[in-house]
mmCIF file of C-alpha atoms and ligand atoms in Angstrom:
data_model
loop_
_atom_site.group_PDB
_atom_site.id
_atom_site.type_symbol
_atom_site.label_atom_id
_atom_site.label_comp_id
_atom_site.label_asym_id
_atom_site.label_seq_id
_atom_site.Cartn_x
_atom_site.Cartn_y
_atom_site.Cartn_z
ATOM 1 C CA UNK A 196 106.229 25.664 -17.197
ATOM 2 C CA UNK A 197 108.503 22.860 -18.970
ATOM 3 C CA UNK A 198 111.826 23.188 -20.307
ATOM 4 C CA UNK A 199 111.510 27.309 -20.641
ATOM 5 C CA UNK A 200 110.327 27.798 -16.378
ATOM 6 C CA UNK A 201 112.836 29.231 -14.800
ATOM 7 C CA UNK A 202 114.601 26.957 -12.121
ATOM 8 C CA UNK A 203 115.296 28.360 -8.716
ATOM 9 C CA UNK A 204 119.352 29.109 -8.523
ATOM 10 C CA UNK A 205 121.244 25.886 -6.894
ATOM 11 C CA UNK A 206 120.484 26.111 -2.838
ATOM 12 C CA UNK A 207 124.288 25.550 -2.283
ATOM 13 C CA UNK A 208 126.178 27.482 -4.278
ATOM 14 C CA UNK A 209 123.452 29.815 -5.889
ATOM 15 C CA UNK A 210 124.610 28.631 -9.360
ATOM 16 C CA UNK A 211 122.641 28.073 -12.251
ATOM 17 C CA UNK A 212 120.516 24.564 -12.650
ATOM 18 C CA UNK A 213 121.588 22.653 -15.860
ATOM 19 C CA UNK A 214 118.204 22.308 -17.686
ATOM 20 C CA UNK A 215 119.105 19.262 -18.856
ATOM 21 C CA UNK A 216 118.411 16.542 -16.048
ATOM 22 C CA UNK A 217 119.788 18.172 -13.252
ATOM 23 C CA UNK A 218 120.379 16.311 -9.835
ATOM 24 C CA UNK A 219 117.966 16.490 -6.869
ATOM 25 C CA UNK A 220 118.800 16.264 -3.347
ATOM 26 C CA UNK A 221 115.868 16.225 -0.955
ATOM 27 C CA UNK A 222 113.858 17.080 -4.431
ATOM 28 C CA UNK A 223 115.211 20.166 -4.537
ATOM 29 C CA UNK A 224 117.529 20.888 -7.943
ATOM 30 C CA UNK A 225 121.268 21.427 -7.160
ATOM 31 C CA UNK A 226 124.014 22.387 -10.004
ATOM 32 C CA UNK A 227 126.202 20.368 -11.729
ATOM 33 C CA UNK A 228 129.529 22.335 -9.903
ATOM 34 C CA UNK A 229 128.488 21.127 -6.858
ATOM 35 C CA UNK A 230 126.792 17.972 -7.563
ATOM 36 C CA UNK A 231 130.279 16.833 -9.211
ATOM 37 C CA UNK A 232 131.809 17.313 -5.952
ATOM 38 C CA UNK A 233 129.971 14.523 -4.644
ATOM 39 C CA UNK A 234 132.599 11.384 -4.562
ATOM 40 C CA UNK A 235 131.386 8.658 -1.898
ATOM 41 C CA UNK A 236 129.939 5.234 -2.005
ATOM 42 C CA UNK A 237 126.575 4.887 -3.686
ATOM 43 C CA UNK A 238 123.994 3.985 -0.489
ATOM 44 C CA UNK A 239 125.506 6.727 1.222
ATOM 45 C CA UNK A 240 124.605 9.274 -2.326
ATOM 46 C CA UNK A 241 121.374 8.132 -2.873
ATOM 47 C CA UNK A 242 120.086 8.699 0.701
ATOM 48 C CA UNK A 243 122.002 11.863 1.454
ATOM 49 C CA UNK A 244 120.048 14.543 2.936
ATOM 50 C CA UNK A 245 120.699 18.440 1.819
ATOM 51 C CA UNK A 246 122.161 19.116 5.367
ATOM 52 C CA UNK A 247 124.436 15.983 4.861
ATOM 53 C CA UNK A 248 125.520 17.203 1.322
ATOM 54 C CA UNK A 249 126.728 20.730 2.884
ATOM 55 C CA UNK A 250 128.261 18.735 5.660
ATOM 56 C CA UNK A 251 130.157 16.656 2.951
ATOM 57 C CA UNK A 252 130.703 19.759 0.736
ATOM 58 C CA UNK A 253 133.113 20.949 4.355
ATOM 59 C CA UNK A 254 134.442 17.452 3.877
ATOM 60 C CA UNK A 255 135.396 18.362 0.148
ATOM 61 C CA UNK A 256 137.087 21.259 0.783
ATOM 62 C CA UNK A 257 139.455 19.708 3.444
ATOM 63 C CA UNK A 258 140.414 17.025 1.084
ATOM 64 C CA UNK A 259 140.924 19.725 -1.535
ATOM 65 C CA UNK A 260 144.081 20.651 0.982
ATOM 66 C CA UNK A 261 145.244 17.172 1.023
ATOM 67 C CA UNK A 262 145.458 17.648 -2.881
ATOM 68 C CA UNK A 263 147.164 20.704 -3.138
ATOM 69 C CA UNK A 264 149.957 18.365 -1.001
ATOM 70 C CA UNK A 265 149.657 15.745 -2.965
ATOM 71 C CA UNK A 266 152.863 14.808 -4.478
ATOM 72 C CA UNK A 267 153.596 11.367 -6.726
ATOM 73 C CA UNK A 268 155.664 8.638 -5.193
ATOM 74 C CA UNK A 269 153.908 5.897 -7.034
ATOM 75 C CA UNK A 270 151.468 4.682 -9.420
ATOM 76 C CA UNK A 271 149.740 1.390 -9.793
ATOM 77 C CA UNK A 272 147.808 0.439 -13.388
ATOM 78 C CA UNK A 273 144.982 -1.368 -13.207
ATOM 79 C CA UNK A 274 145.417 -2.069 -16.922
ATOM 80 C CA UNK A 275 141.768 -2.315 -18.747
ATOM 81 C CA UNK A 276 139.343 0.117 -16.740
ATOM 82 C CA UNK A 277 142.850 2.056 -16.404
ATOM 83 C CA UNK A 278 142.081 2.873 -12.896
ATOM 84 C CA UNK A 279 145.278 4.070 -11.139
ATOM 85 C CA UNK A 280 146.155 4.292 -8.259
ATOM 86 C CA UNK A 281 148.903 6.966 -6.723
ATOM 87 C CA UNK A 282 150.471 7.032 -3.784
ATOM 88 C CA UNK A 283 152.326 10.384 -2.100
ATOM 89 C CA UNK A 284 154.733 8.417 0.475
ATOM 90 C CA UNK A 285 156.041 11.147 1.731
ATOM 91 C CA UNK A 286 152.512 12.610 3.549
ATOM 92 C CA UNK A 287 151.086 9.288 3.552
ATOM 93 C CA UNK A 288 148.425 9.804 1.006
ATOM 94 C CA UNK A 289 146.686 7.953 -1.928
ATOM 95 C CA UNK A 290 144.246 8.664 -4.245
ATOM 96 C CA UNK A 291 142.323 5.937 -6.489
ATOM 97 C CA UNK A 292 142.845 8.473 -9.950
ATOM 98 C CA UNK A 293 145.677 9.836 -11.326
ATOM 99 C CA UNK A 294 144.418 12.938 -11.652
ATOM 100 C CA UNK A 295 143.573 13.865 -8.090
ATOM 101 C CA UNK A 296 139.782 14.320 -8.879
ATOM 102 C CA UNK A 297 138.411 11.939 -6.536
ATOM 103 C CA UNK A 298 138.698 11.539 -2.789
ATOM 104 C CA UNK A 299 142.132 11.710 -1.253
ATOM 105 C CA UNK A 300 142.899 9.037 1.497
ATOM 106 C CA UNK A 301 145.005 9.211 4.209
ATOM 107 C CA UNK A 302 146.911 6.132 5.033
ATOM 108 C CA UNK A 303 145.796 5.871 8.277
ATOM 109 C CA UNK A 304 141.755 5.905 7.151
ATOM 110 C CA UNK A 305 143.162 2.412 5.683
ATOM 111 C CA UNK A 306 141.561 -0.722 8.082
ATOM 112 C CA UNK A 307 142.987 -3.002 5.745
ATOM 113 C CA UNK A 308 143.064 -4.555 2.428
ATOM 114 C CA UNK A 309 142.528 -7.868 0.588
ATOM 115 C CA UNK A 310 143.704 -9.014 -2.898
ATOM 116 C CA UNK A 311 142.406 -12.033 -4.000
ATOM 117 C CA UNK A 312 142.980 -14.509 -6.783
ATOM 118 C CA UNK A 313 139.016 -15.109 -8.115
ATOM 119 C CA UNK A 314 138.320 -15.332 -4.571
ATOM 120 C CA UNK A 315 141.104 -17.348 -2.747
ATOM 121 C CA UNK A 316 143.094 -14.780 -1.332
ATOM 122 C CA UNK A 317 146.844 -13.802 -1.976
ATOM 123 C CA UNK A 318 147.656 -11.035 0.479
ATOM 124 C CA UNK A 319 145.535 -9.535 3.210
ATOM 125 C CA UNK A 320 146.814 -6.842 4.721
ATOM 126 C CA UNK A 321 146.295 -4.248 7.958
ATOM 127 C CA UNK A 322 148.258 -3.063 11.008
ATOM 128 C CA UNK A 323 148.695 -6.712 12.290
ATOM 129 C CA UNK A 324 150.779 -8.056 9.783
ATOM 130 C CA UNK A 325 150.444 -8.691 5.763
ATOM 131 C CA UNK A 326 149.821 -12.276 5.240
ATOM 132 C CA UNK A 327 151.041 -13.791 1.601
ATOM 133 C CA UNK A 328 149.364 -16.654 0.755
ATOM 134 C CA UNK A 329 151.275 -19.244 -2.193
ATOM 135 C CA UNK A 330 149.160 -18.938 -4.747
ATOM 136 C CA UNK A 331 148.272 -22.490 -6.467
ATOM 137 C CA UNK A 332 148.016 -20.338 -9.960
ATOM 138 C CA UNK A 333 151.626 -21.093 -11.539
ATOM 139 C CA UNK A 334 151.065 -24.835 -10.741
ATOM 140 C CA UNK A 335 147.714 -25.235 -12.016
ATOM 141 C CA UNK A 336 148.950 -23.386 -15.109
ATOM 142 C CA UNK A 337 152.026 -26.166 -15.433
ATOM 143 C CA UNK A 338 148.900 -28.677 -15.406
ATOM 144 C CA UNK A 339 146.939 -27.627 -18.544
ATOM 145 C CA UNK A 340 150.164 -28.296 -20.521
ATOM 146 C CA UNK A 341 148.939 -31.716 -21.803
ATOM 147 C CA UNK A 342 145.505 -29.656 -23.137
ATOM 148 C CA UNK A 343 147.498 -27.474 -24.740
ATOM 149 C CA UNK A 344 149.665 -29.464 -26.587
ATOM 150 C CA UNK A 345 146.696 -31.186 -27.863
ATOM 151 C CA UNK A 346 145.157 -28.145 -29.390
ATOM 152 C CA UNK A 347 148.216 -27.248 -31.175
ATOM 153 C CA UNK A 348 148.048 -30.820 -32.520
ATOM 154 C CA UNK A 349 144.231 -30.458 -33.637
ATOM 155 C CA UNK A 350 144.868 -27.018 -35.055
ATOM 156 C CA UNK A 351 147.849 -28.421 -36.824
ATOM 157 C CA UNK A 352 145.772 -31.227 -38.230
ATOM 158 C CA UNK A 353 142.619 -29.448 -39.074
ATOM 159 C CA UNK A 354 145.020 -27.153 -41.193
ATOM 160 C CA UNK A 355 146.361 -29.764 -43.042
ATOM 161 C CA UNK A 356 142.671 -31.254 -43.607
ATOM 162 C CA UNK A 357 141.931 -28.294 -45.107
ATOM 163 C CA UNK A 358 144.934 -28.128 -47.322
ATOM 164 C CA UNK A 359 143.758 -30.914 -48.703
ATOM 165 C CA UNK A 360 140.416 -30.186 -48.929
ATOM 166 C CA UNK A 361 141.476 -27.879 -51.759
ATOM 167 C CA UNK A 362 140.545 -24.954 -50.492
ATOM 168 C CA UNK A 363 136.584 -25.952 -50.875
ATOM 169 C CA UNK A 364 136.094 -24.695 -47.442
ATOM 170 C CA UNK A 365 137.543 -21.705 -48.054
ATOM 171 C CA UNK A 366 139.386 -21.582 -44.578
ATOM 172 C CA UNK A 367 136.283 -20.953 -42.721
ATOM 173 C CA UNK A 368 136.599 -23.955 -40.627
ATOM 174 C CA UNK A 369 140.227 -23.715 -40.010
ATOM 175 C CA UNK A 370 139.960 -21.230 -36.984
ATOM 176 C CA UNK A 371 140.209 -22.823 -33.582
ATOM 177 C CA UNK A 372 140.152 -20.847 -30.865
ATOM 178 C CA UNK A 373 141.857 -22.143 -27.263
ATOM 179 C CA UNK A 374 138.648 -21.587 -25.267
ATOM 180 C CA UNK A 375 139.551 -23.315 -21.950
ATOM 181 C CA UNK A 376 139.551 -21.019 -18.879
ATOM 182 C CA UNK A 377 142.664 -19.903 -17.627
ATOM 183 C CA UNK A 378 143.651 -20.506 -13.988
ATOM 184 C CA UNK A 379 142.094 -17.145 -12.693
ATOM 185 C CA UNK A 380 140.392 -14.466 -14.660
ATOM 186 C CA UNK A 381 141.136 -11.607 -12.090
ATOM 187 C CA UNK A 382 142.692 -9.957 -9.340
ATOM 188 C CA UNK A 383 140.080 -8.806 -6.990
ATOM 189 C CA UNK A 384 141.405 -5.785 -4.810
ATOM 190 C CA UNK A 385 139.442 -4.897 -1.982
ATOM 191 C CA UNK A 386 140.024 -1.470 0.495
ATOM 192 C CA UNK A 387 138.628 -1.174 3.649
ATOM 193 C CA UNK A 388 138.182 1.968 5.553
ATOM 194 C CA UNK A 389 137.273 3.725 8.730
ATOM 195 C CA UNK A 390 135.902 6.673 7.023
ATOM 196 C CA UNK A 391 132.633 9.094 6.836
ATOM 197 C CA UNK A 392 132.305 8.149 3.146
ATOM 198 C CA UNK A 393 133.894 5.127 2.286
ATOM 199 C CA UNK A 394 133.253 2.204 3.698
ATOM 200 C CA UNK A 395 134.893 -0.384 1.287
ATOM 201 C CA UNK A 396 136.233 0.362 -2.569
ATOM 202 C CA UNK A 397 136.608 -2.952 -4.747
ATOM 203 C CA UNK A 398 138.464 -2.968 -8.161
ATOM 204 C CA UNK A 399 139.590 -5.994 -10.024
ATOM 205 C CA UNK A 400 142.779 -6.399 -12.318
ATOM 206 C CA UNK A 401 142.348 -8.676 -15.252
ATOM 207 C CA UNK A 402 144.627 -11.680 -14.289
ATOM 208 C CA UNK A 403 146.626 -13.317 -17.680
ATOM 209 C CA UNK A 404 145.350 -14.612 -20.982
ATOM 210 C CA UNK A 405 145.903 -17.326 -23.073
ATOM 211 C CA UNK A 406 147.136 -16.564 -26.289
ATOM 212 C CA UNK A 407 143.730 -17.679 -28.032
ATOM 213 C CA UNK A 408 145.797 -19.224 -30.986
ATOM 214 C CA UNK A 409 149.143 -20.189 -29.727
ATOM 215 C CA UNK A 410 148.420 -20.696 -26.372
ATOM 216 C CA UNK A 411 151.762 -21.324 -24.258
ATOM 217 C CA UNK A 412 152.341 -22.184 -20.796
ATOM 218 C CA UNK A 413 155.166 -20.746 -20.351
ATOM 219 C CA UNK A 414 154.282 -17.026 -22.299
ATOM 220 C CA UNK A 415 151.286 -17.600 -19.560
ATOM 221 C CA UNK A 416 154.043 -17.875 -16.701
ATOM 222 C CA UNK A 417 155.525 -14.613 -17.687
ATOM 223 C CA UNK A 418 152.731 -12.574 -17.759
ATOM 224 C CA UNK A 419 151.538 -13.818 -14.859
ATOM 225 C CA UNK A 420 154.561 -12.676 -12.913
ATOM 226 C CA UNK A 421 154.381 -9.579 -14.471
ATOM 227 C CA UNK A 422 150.819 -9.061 -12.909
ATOM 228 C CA UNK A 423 152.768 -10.370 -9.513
ATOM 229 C CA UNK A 424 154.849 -7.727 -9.940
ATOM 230 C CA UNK A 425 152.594 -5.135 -10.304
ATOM 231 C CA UNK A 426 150.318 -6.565 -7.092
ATOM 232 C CA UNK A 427 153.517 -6.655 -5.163
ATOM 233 C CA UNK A 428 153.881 -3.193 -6.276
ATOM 234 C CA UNK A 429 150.694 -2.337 -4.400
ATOM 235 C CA UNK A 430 150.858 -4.334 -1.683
ATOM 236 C CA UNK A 431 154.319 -1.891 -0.582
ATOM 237 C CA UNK A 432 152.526 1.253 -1.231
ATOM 238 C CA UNK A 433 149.340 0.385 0.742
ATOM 239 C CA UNK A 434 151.781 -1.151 3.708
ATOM 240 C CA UNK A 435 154.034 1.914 3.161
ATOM 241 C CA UNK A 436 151.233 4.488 3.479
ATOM 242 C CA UNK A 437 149.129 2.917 6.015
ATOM 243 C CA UNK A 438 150.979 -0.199 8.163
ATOM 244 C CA UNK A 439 154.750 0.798 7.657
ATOM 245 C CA UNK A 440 155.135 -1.075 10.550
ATOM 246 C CA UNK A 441 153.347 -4.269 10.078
ATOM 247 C CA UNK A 442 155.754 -7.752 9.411
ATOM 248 C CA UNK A 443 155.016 -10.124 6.227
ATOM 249 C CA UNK A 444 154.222 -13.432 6.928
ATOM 250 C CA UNK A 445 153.674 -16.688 4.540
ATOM 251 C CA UNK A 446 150.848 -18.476 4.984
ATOM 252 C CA UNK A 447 149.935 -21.854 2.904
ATOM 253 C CA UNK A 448 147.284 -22.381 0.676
ATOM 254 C CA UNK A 449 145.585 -25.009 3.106
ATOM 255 C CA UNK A 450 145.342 -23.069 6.175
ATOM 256 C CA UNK A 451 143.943 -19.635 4.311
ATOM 257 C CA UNK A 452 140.246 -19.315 6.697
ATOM 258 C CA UNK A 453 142.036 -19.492 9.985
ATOM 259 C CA UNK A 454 145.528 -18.068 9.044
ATOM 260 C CA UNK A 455 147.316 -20.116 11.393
ATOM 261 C CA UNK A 456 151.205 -21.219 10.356
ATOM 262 C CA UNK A 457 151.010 -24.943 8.985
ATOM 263 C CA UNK A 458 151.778 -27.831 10.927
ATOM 264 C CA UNK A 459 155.191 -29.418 10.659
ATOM 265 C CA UNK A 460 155.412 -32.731 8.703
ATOM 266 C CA UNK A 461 158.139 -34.948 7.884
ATOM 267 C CA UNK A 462 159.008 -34.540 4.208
ATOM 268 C CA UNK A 463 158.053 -37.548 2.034
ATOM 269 C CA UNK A 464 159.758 -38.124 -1.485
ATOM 270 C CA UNK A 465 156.793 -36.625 -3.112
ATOM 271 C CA UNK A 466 157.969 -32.926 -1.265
ATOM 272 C CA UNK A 467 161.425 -33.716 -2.712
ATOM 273 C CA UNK A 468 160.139 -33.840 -6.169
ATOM 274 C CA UNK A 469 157.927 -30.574 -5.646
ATOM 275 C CA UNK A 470 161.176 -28.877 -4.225
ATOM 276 C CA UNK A 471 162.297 -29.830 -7.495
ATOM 277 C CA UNK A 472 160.380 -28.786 -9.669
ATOM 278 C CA UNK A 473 159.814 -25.441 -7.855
ATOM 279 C CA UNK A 474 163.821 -24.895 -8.071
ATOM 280 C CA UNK A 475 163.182 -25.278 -11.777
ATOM 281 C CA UNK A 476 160.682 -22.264 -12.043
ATOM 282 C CA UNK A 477 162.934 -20.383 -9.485
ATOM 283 C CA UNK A 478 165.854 -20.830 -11.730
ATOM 284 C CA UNK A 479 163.939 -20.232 -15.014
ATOM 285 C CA UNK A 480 163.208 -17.100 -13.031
ATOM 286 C CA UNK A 481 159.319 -17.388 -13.440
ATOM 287 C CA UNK A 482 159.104 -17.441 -9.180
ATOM 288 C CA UNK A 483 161.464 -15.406 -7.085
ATOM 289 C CA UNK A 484 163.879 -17.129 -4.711
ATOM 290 C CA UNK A 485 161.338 -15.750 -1.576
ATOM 291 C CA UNK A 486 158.412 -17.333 -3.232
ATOM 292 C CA UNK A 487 160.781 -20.664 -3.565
ATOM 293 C CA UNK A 488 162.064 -20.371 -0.078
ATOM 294 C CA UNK A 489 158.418 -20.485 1.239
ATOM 295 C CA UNK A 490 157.613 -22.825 -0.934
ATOM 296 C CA UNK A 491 160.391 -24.671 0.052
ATOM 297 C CA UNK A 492 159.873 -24.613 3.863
ATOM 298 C CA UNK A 493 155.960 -25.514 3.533
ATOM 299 C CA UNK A 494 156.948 -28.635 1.793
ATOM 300 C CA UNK A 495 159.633 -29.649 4.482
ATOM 301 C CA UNK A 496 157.470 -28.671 7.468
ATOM 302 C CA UNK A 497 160.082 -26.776 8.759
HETATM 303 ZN ZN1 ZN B 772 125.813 24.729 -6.790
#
């Protein structure tokens, strides 16, 4: 008995157990080859019977054919956890690493897909349509310009404090850090499928920082649309792999739980100024002349 017993040989594959915690389906001891294979959402694994592992083990080697196909149209960075996602556009494929080791999808096992802005969502997409929501982020960002400048100020004056402290302080207490929140802290991508295994994968993107010393609005802007870029990016290889036919369609913040097209409204003089000042972003090229068009014919009702 104990570590030196010998270990029946894995039921599957007839392998050797690991001796070193090896996984158990049904209690029995399976080896690390084939308990590797195993790439499906968590309540599914921990429940799986030894019948329903060989079943998904048929699964696997399907999907190994799909890889063998697999060949790279695009890739999306999810930055931080550096998940990637690639797309083959050509067989309609995609596969949530870069290296092919996890379970290839087929576009059409795609029911549809939300991306979401800390919960208020920015696209949602399936074979109805893909619905863009304006997102509120670039103008809420505008907003904390006033805080901003006054932390530069305090910094600035707590420096010169110090200077004159004579250097008593050492500099210890010169260090402030810009510790208000930042519009949004993340991107939160959801999948949903019609699939044996999968029922829904989530994955957030880590939305812009503030430069914690020399916060700036406007370095904020750009790497916001950056990000934008990068989620547009995505949205056009999920549409283009699973709803190549489905039509975008603007929707407005306001109306984002029922999804129905705003009412028209006569435009007041406070919709003038907003047209304004959205022409200015357009034409400092932080939004793109779609996002100002929408923007544009929200505000006017039209
Ligand atoms: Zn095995």
């Amino acid at each position: 008995m104990g570590l030196f017993s010998k270990k029946p040989p894995c039921p599957i594959c007839g392998g050797k157990i690991s001796w070193l915690l090896p996984a158990k389906i049904e209690g029995e001891y399976i080896c690390n080859a084939c308990y590797n294979k195993m790439d499906m959402e968590s309540d599914k694994a921990i429940n799986l019977t030894m019948q329903e592992f060989k079943e998904y083990l048929m699964f696997y080697d399907q999907n190994q054919l799909l890889k063998d196909q697999f060949v790279i149209s695009e890739q999306i960075d999810f930055g931080v956890w550096d998940t990637k996602i690639i797309f083959d556009y050509l067989n309609k494929l995609f596969c949530m690493s870069k290296n092919l080791d996890k379970t290839v999808f087929e576009g059409s096992q795609l029911k549809s897909f939300t991306i979401k802005e800390d919960n208020v969502p920015l696209f949602e997409g399936s074979a109805e349509g893909i619905r863009r929501y304006i997102s509120t982020v670039p103008e809420r960002a505008m907003t904390m310009a006033p805080q901003i400048s006054q932390f530069m100020m305090n910094r600035q004056m707590a420096r010169t404090l110090d200077r004159l402290d004579d250097g008593k302080a050492n500099g210890s207490t010169t260090m402030q850090y810009f510790d208000i929140p930042e519009p949004f802290q993340a991107f939160n991508v959801e999948l949903y499928f019609d699939h044996p295994y999968w029922t829904v994968i989530k994955c957030d993107m880590d939305g812009p920082r503030f430069n914690n010393t020399h916060p700036d609005v406007n370095d904020y802007l750009r790497s916001y649309q950056r990000s934008m870029e990068e989620i547009e990016k995505l949205v056009t290889a999920l549409k283009t792999v699973a709803f190549p036919s489905a039509t975008e369609q603007f929707v407005s913040p306001g109306t984002a739980a029922t999804g129905t097209v705003h009412t028209p409204m006569t435009p007041s003089a406070d919709a003038i100024e907003e047209i304004k000042k959205y022409k200015t972003l357009m034409e400092d090229g932080i939004i793109s002349q779609q996002e100002f068009d929408a923007k544009k014919r929200q505000l006017l009702g039209i």
